[in-house]
Amino acid sequence: MQRLWISGIGWDEIPAKPICDIWVQFKLELPRLSQISLPRFIFAEKLQRCQLLGFCDASEKGYACAVYLRIELPNDTVKSSLIIAKSRVAPLKTVSLPRLELLGAALLAELLKFIIDLLSKLISINEVLAFTDSQVVLAWLSSSPHKWKTFVANRVSQVQETIPTVPWYHISSGENPVDCASRGLTPSNLINHPLWFQGPPWILLPRAEWDLVPMDGSNLGKSVALSEQKTCTFAVTLDPNPLDCLVTKFSSILKIQHIIGYVLRFTSNTKAKSRDHWGVLTEIENQNALRILIRHVQSCSFSDVISQLRTQALIPKPFRKLAVFLDADGCLRVGGRLKHSDLSFDAKHPYLLPRNHRLTHLLIENMHRKHLHVGLNTVHYLLRQQFWILSARRAIQKVLSQCVKCFRVKPKTFTPLMGDLPSFRICQLKCFSQVALDYAGPLKITMGRHRGAKVMKAYVCIFVCCTTKAIHIELVSDLTSDAFIAAFRRFVARRGKCTNIFSDCGTNFVGARNQLEKLSQFASESLQIRWHQ
């Protein structure tokens, strides 16, 4: 099943011939398993001694373990029976054979503990022994887990905690019965296999005749015991490039340009045996120094692309979209369709720079300070006149976010918390039961559609529900109290009676409130309207 999974075939596909041959052989021999008979009763009435012997083994296919019950009867009769076994396939991830053997030992420890807990309620077990054919595993189990790496230490600790009193012994591979399970047997080979069903031949001999060597890490050799403990690593330290040291040491690209420029001038004067021109660096010298820096950074970050361009090989697709090429100085530049424009050569074909390099950050920071801390878009535009930075906006945003001056002049505004809403805005469910009102205008209206109709000024009275913010609009002819009361009556007839009115202290509102208070003296309390100004 694991080989089918590894092959990656579909449900309706036919597996490879080796897998089909194994399956056909297994299917033909499967009926022969009916010839195997196992005794139901493995104990005896007169037991003199009872022992449990556990064996484990591993191969590239898997790891397994088995437990045998050895019973000593009167007249020096010995009986051995297989009582339980378990096997597992090797993991898909490649694991060394000693580690697979250790996995088998851990599986055996769990199986022995299960059998001991189960049989201790039925019989008295005099002795429990564990066997493996791996000396490396014996060396691991005989030492403290802290000496080993995590994988080995965890399994060793598991075995030592599960069966702390069970001694471990070495057994040859030819006598290990679990070798049948770890490597696999066909049904025809399993039927009459005495090693699997009864254990090794010496298990039927008296206990005194067993040639067992107890587990001792000192007897297994230091080379085996420490095979996975120590790892030697040789580190070679190369001298750093002087240009990398300059970029790392200084935080100003101008200072780095000046240092390189003076070194180039000194070299040139030495070759020409001249002592002139020790003044301020010219613009050409600064550009030459910057070009040397850019060429070095490109050789470190885009070495594969440069070598592919020189050998005329196919470059990666992201760089093909940029149409990169090498100029006369060996620097990577971005191509494009602006070859015949009037722009400068640097603007038409800018230098290609990586996003996360220190030199890129210094160039962005210098452009940001030089132009008085301009924003992201402006810095991006200015840099594009000479440089093409991969993921430029991300790189610029990262540098600008670290500018202390920009942070200080753009503090985050503080928005105070809003106060609690008054009770009349949240305690009513009926629309327009709590009303706020005011006037808007004046507006010009005509009193008819006929010729010469008179144009008059009018106002709009706006009623706002304090709970739902619904709006009701009424047209009012003037600013008198009577006109407002007429508009208010139309509002009540349309929206129903309101209990509270909120307004400013306009004279028309004050007059209307006085009239409503006089009318409320003759109305019941449920019909009264409270006016708040």
CSV table of N, CA, C and O in Angstrom, one decimal, residues 181-265:
chain,number,residue,atom,x,y,z
A,181,ALA,N,9.3,-10.3,10.5
A,181,ALA,CA,8.2,-9.3,10.4
A,181,ALA,C,8.8,-8.0,9.7
A,181,ALA,O,8.1,-7.3,9.0
A,182,SER,N,10.0,-7.6,10.0
A,182,SER,CA,10.6,-6.4,9.5
A,182,SER,C,10.8,-6.5,8.0
A,182,SER,O,10.7,-5.5,7.3
A,183,ARG,N,11.2,-7.7,7.6
A,183,ARG,CA,11.5,-7.8,6.1
A,183,ARG,C,10.3,-8.4,5.4
A,183,ARG,O,10.2,-8.2,4.2
A,184,GLY,N,9.4,-9.1,6.1
A,184,GLY,CA,8.2,-9.6,5.4
A,184,GLY,C,8.4,-11.0,5.0
A,184,GLY,O,9.4,-11.5,4.6
A,185,LEU,N,7.3,-11.8,5.0
A,185,LEU,CA,7.2,-13.2,4.6
A,185,LEU,C,6.0,-13.4,3.8
A,185,LEU,O,4.9,-12.8,4.0
A,186,THR,N,6.1,-14.2,2.8
A,186,THR,CA,4.9,-14.6,2.0
A,186,THR,C,4.1,-15.6,2.8
A,186,THR,O,4.6,-16.3,3.7
A,187,PRO,N,2.8,-15.8,2.6
A,187,PRO,CA,2.0,-16.8,3.3
A,187,PRO,C,2.6,-18.2,3.3
A,187,PRO,O,2.6,-18.9,4.3
A,188,SER,N,3.2,-18.6,2.1
A,188,SER,CA,3.8,-20.0,2.1
A,188,SER,C,5.0,-20.1,3.0
A,188,SER,O,5.2,-21.2,3.5
A,189,ASN,N,5.8,-19.1,3.1
A,189,ASN,CA,6.9,-19.1,4.0
A,189,ASN,C,6.5,-19.0,5.5
A,189,ASN,O,7.3,-19.5,6.4
A,190,LEU,N,5.4,-18.4,5.8
A,190,LEU,CA,5.0,-18.2,7.1
A,190,LEU,C,4.4,-19.4,7.8
A,190,LEU,O,4.4,-19.6,9.0
A,191,ILE,N,3.8,-20.4,7.0
A,191,ILE,CA,3.1,-21.5,7.5
A,191,ILE,C,3.9,-22.3,8.5
A,191,ILE,O,3.5,-22.6,9.6
A,192,ASN,N,5.0,-22.7,8.1
A,192,ASN,CA,5.9,-23.6,8.9
A,192,ASN,C,7.2,-22.9,9.2
A,192,ASN,O,8.3,-23.4,8.9
A,193,HIS,N,7.1,-21.8,9.8
A,193,HIS,CA,8.3,-21.0,10.2
A,193,HIS,C,8.5,-21.1,11.7
A,193,HIS,O,7.9,-20.4,12.5
A,194,PRO,N,9.4,-22.0,12.1
A,194,PRO,CA,9.5,-22.2,13.6
A,194,PRO,C,10.1,-21.0,14.3
A,194,PRO,O,9.8,-20.7,15.5
A,195,LEU,N,11.0,-20.2,13.6
A,195,LEU,CA,11.6,-19.1,14.3
A,195,LEU,C,10.6,-18.0,14.6
A,195,LEU,O,10.7,-17.4,15.7
A,196,TRP,N,9.5,-17.9,13.8
A,196,TRP,CA,8.5,-16.9,14.1
A,196,TRP,C,7.5,-17.3,15.2
A,196,TRP,O,7.2,-16.5,16.1
A,197,PHE,N,7.1,-18.5,15.2
A,197,PHE,CA,6.1,-19.0,16.1
A,197,PHE,C,6.6,-19.4,17.4
A,197,PHE,O,5.9,-19.4,18.4
A,198,GLN,N,7.9,-19.9,17.5
A,198,GLN,CA,8.5,-20.4,18.8
A,198,GLN,C,9.6,-19.5,19.3
A,198,GLN,O,10.0,-19.7,20.4
A,199,GLY,N,10.2,-18.7,18.4
A,199,GLY,CA,11.4,-17.9,18.8
A,199,GLY,C,12.7,-18.6,18.5
A,199,GLY,O,12.7,-19.7,17.9
A,200,PRO,N,13.8,-18.1,18.9
A,200,PRO,CA,15.1,-18.6,18.6
A,200,PRO,C,15.3,-20.0,19.2
A,200,PRO,O,14.6,-20.3,20.2
A,201,PRO,N,16.2,-20.9,18.7
A,201,PRO,CA,16.3,-22.2,19.2
A,201,PRO,C,16.7,-22.3,20.7
A,201,PRO,O,16.3,-23.2,21.4
A,202,TRP,N,17.6,-21.4,21.1
A,202,TRP,CA,18.1,-21.5,22.5
A,202,TRP,C,17.1,-21.1,23.5
A,202,TRP,O,17.3,-21.3,24.7
A,203,ILE,N,15.9,-20.7,23.1
A,203,ILE,CA,14.9,-20.3,24.0
A,203,ILE,C,14.3,-21.5,24.7
A,203,ILE,O,13.7,-21.4,25.9
A,204,LEU,N,14.4,-22.7,24.1
A,204,LEU,CA,14.0,-24.0,24.7
A,204,LEU,C,15.0,-24.6,25.6
A,204,LEU,O,14.7,-25.7,26.2
A,205,LEU,N,16.2,-24.1,25.7
A,205,LEU,CA,17.3,-24.6,26.5
A,205,LEU,C,17.1,-24.1,27.9
A,205,LEU,O,16.4,-23.1,28.2
A,206,PRO,N,17.8,-24.7,28.9
A,206,PRO,CA,17.7,-24.2,30.3
A,206,PRO,C,18.3,-22.8,30.4
A,206,PRO,O,19.1,-22.4,29.6
A,207,ARG,N,17.8,-22.0,31.3
A,207,ARG,CA,18.2,-20.6,31.5
A,207,ARG,C,19.7,-20.5,31.7
A,207,ARG,O,20.3,-19.6,31.2
A,208,ALA,N,20.4,-21.4,32.3
A,208,ALA,CA,21.8,-21.4,32.6
A,208,ALA,C,22.6,-21.5,31.4
A,208,ALA,O,23.8,-21.1,31.4
A,209,GLU,N,22.1,-22.1,30.3
A,209,GLU,CA,22.9,-22.3,29.1
A,209,GLU,C,22.8,-21.2,28.1
A,209,GLU,O,23.4,-21.2,27.0
A,210,TRP,N,22.1,-20.1,28.4
A,210,TRP,CA,21.9,-19.0,27.5
A,210,TRP,C,23.2,-18.2,27.5
A,210,TRP,O,23.8,-17.8,28.6
A,211,ASP,N,23.7,-17.8,26.4
A,211,ASP,CA,25.0,-17.0,26.3
A,211,ASP,C,24.5,-15.6,26.0
A,211,ASP,O,24.5,-15.1,24.9
A,212,LEU,N,24.2,-14.9,27.1
A,212,LEU,CA,23.7,-13.5,27.0
A,212,LEU,C,24.8,-12.5,27.6
A,212,LEU,O,25.3,-12.8,28.7
A,213,VAL,N,25.0,-11.5,26.9
A,213,VAL,CA,25.9,-10.4,27.4
A,213,VAL,C,25.1,-9.2,27.8
A,213,VAL,O,24.3,-8.7,26.9
A,214,PRO,N,25.1,-8.8,29.0
A,214,PRO,CA,24.2,-7.7,29.4
A,214,PRO,C,24.6,-6.4,28.7
A,214,PRO,O,25.8,-6.2,28.3
A,215,MET,N,23.7,-5.5,28.6
A,215,MET,CA,23.9,-4.2,27.9
A,215,MET,C,24.9,-3.3,28.7
A,215,MET,O,24.7,-3.1,29.9
A,216,ASP,N,26.0,-2.9,28.1
A,216,ASP,CA,27.0,-2.0,28.8
A,216,ASP,C,27.5,-1.1,27.7
A,216,ASP,O,28.1,-1.5,26.8
A,217,GLY,N,27.3,0.2,27.9
A,217,GLY,CA,27.8,1.1,26.9
A,217,GLY,C,29.3,1.1,26.7
A,217,GLY,O,29.8,1.4,25.7
A,218,SER,N,30.0,0.8,27.8
A,218,SER,CA,31.5,0.8,27.7
A,218,SER,C,32.0,-0.3,26.8
A,218,SER,O,33.1,-0.2,26.2
A,219,ASN,N,31.2,-1.4,26.7
A,219,ASN,CA,31.7,-2.6,25.9
A,219,ASN,C,31.3,-2.4,24.5
A,219,ASN,O,31.8,-3.2,23.6
A,220,LEU,N,30.5,-1.4,24.1
A,220,LEU,CA,30.1,-1.3,22.7
A,220,LEU,C,30.9,-0.3,21.9
A,220,LEU,O,30.7,-0.1,20.7
A,221,GLY,N,31.9,0.3,22.6
A,221,GLY,CA,32.8,1.2,21.8
A,221,GLY,C,32.3,2.6,21.8
A,221,GLY,O,31.2,2.9,21.6
A,222,LYS,N,33.3,3.5,22.0
A,222,LYS,CA,32.9,4.9,22.0
A,222,LYS,C,32.5,5.4,20.7
A,222,LYS,O,31.7,6.3,20.6
A,223,SER,N,33.1,4.8,19.6
A,223,SER,CA,32.7,5.3,18.3
A,223,SER,C,31.3,5.0,18.0
A,223,SER,O,30.6,5.8,17.2
A,224,VAL,N,30.7,3.9,18.5
A,224,VAL,CA,29.3,3.6,18.2
A,224,VAL,C,28.4,4.4,19.1
A,224,VAL,O,27.4,4.9,18.7
A,225,ALA,N,28.8,4.5,20.4
A,225,ALA,CA,27.9,5.2,21.4
A,225,ALA,C,27.8,6.7,21.1
A,225,ALA,O,26.8,7.3,21.4
A,226,LEU,N,28.8,7.2,20.5
A,226,LEU,CA,28.8,8.7,20.2
A,226,LEU,C,28.6,9.0,18.8
A,226,LEU,O,29.0,10.1,18.3
A,227,SER,N,28.0,8.1,18.0
A,227,SER,CA,27.9,8.2,16.6
A,227,SER,C,27.1,9.4,16.2
A,227,SER,O,27.3,10.1,15.2
A,228,GLU,N,26.0,9.8,17.0
A,228,GLU,CA,25.2,10.9,16.7
A,228,GLU,C,25.2,12.0,17.7
A,228,GLU,O,24.3,12.8,17.8
A,229,GLN,N,26.3,11.9,18.6
A,229,GLN,CA,26.3,12.9,19.6
A,229,GLN,C,27.1,14.2,19.2
A,229,GLN,O,26.6,15.3,19.5
A,230,LYS,N,28.2,14.0,18.5
A,230,LYS,CA,29.0,15.2,18.2
A,230,LYS,C,29.1,15.4,16.6
A,230,LYS,O,29.2,14.4,15.9
A,231,THR,N,29.1,16.6,16.2
A,231,THR,CA,29.2,17.0,14.8
A,231,THR,C,30.3,18.1,14.7
A,231,THR,O,30.2,19.1,15.4
A,232,CYS,N,31.3,17.8,13.9
A,232,CYS,CA,32.4,18.8,13.8
A,232,CYS,C,32.1,19.7,12.6
A,232,CYS,O,31.7,19.2,11.5
A,233,THR,N,32.2,20.9,12.8
A,233,THR,CA,31.9,21.9,11.7
A,233,THR,C,33.1,22.8,11.5
A,233,THR,O,33.7,23.3,12.5
A,234,PHE,N,33.6,22.9,10.3
A,234,PHE,CA,34.7,23.7,9.9
A,234,PHE,C,34.2,25.0,9.3
A,234,PHE,O,33.5,24.9,8.2
A,235,ALA,N,34.4,26.1,9.8
A,235,ALA,CA,34.0,27.4,9.3
A,235,ALA,C,35.2,28.2,8.7
A,235,ALA,O,36.2,28.3,9.4
A,236,VAL,N,35.0,28.7,7.5
A,236,VAL,CA,36.1,29.4,6.9
A,236,VAL,C,35.6,30.9,6.8
A,236,VAL,O,34.5,31.2,6.2
A,237,THR,N,36.3,31.8,7.4
A,237,THR,CA,36.0,33.2,7.4
A,237,THR,C,36.8,33.9,6.3
A,237,THR,O,38.0,33.9,6.3
A,238,LEU,N,36.0,34.5,5.4
A,238,LEU,CA,36.6,35.3,4.3
A,238,LEU,C,36.7,36.7,4.6
A,238,LEU,O,35.8,37.3,5.4
A,239,ASP,N,37.7,37.4,4.2
A,239,ASP,CA,37.9,38.8,4.4
A,239,ASP,C,36.7,39.6,3.7
A,239,ASP,O,36.5,39.4,2.5
A,240,PRO,N,36.0,40.5,4.4
A,240,PRO,CA,34.9,41.2,3.7
A,240,PRO,C,35.5,42.2,2.7
A,240,PRO,O,36.6,42.7,2.8
A,241,ASN,N,34.6,42.4,1.7
A,241,ASN,CA,34.9,43.4,0.7
A,241,ASN,C,35.0,44.8,1.3
A,241,ASN,O,34.1,45.2,2.0
A,242,PRO,N,36.0,45.6,0.9
A,242,PRO,CA,36.1,47.0,1.4
A,242,PRO,C,34.8,47.8,1.1
A,242,PRO,O,34.4,48.6,1.9
A,243,LEU,N,34.2,47.6,0.0
A,243,LEU,CA,33.0,48.3,-0.4
A,243,LEU,C,31.8,48.0,0.6
A,243,LEU,O,31.1,48.8,1.0
A,244,ASP,N,31.7,46.7,0.9
A,244,ASP,CA,30.7,46.3,1.9
A,244,ASP,C,30.9,46.9,3.2
A,244,ASP,O,30.0,47.3,3.9
A,245,CYS,N,32.2,47.0,3.6
A,245,CYS,CA,32.5,47.6,4.9
A,245,CYS,C,32.1,49.1,4.9
A,245,CYS,O,31.6,49.6,5.9
A,246,LEU,N,32.4,49.8,3.8
A,246,LEU,CA,32.0,51.2,3.7
A,246,LEU,C,30.5,51.4,3.8
A,246,LEU,O,30.0,52.2,4.6
A,247,VAL,N,29.7,50.6,3.1
A,247,VAL,CA,28.3,50.7,3.1
A,247,VAL,C,27.7,50.4,4.4
A,247,VAL,O,26.7,51.0,4.9
A,248,THR,N,28.3,49.4,5.1
A,248,THR,CA,27.8,49.0,6.5
A,248,THR,C,28.2,50.0,7.5
A,248,THR,O,27.4,50.3,8.5
A,249,LYS,N,29.4,50.6,7.4
A,249,LYS,CA,29.9,51.5,8.5
A,249,LYS,C,29.3,52.9,8.5
A,249,LYS,O,29.0,53.4,9.5
A,250,PHE,N,29.1,53.5,7.3
A,250,PHE,CA,28.7,54.9,7.2
A,250,PHE,C,27.2,54.9,6.9
A,250,PHE,O,26.7,54.0,6.1
A,251,SER,N,26.5,56.0,7.3
A,251,SER,CA,25.1,56.1,7.1
A,251,SER,C,24.8,57.2,6.1
A,251,SER,O,23.6,57.6,6.0
A,252,SER,N,25.8,57.7,5.4
A,252,SER,CA,25.6,58.7,4.4
A,252,SER,C,26.2,58.3,3.1
A,252,SER,O,27.4,57.9,3.0
A,253,ILE,N,25.4,58.2,2.0
A,253,ILE,CA,25.9,57.8,0.7
A,253,ILE,C,26.8,58.8,0.2
A,253,ILE,O,27.8,58.5,-0.6
A,254,LEU,N,26.7,60.1,0.5
A,254,LEU,CA,27.6,61.1,0.0
A,254,LEU,C,29.0,60.9,0.6
A,254,LEU,O,30.0,61.1,-0.1
A,255,LYS,N,29.1,60.6,1.9
A,255,LYS,CA,30.4,60.3,2.5
A,255,LYS,C,31.1,59.1,1.9
A,255,LYS,O,32.3,59.1,1.7
A,256,ILE,N,30.3,58.1,1.6
A,256,ILE,CA,30.9,56.9,1.0
A,256,ILE,C,31.4,57.2,-0.4
A,256,ILE,O,32.5,56.8,-0.8
A,257,GLN,N,30.6,58.0,-1.2
A,257,GLN,CA,31.1,58.5,-2.5
A,257,GLN,C,32.4,59.3,-2.4
A,257,GLN,O,33.3,59.1,-3.2
A,258,HIS,N,32.5,60.1,-1.4
A,258,HIS,CA,33.7,60.9,-1.3
A,258,HIS,C,34.9,60.1,-1.0
A,258,HIS,O,36.0,60.3,-1.5
A,259,ILE,N,34.7,59.1,-0.1
A,259,ILE,CA,35.9,58.2,0.2
A,259,ILE,C,36.3,57.4,-1.0
A,259,ILE,O,37.5,57.4,-1.3
A,260,ILE,N,35.4,56.9,-1.7
A,260,ILE,CA,35.8,56.1,-2.9
A,260,ILE,C,36.4,57.1,-4.0
A,260,ILE,O,37.3,56.7,-4.7
A,261,GLY,N,35.8,58.3,-4.1
A,261,GLY,CA,36.3,59.2,-5.1
A,261,GLY,C,37.7,59.6,-4.8
A,261,GLY,O,38.6,59.7,-5.7
A,262,TYR,N,38.1,59.9,-3.5
A,262,TYR,CA,39.5,60.3,-3.2
A,262,TYR,C,40.4,59.1,-3.4
A,262,TYR,O,41.6,59.3,-3.8
A,263,VAL,N,39.9,57.9,-3.1
A,263,VAL,CA,40.8,56.7,-3.4
A,263,VAL,C,41.1,56.6,-4.9
A,263,VAL,O,42.2,56.3,-5.3
A,264,LEU,N,40.1,56.8,-5.7
A,264,LEU,CA,40.2,56.7,-7.2
A,264,LEU,C,41.2,57.8,-7.6
A,264,LEU,O,42.0,57.6,-8.5
A,265,ARG,N,41.0,59.0,-7.1
A,265,ARG,CA,41.9,60.1,-7.5
A,265,ARG,C,43.3,59.8,-7.1
A,265,ARG,O,44.3,60.1,-7.9
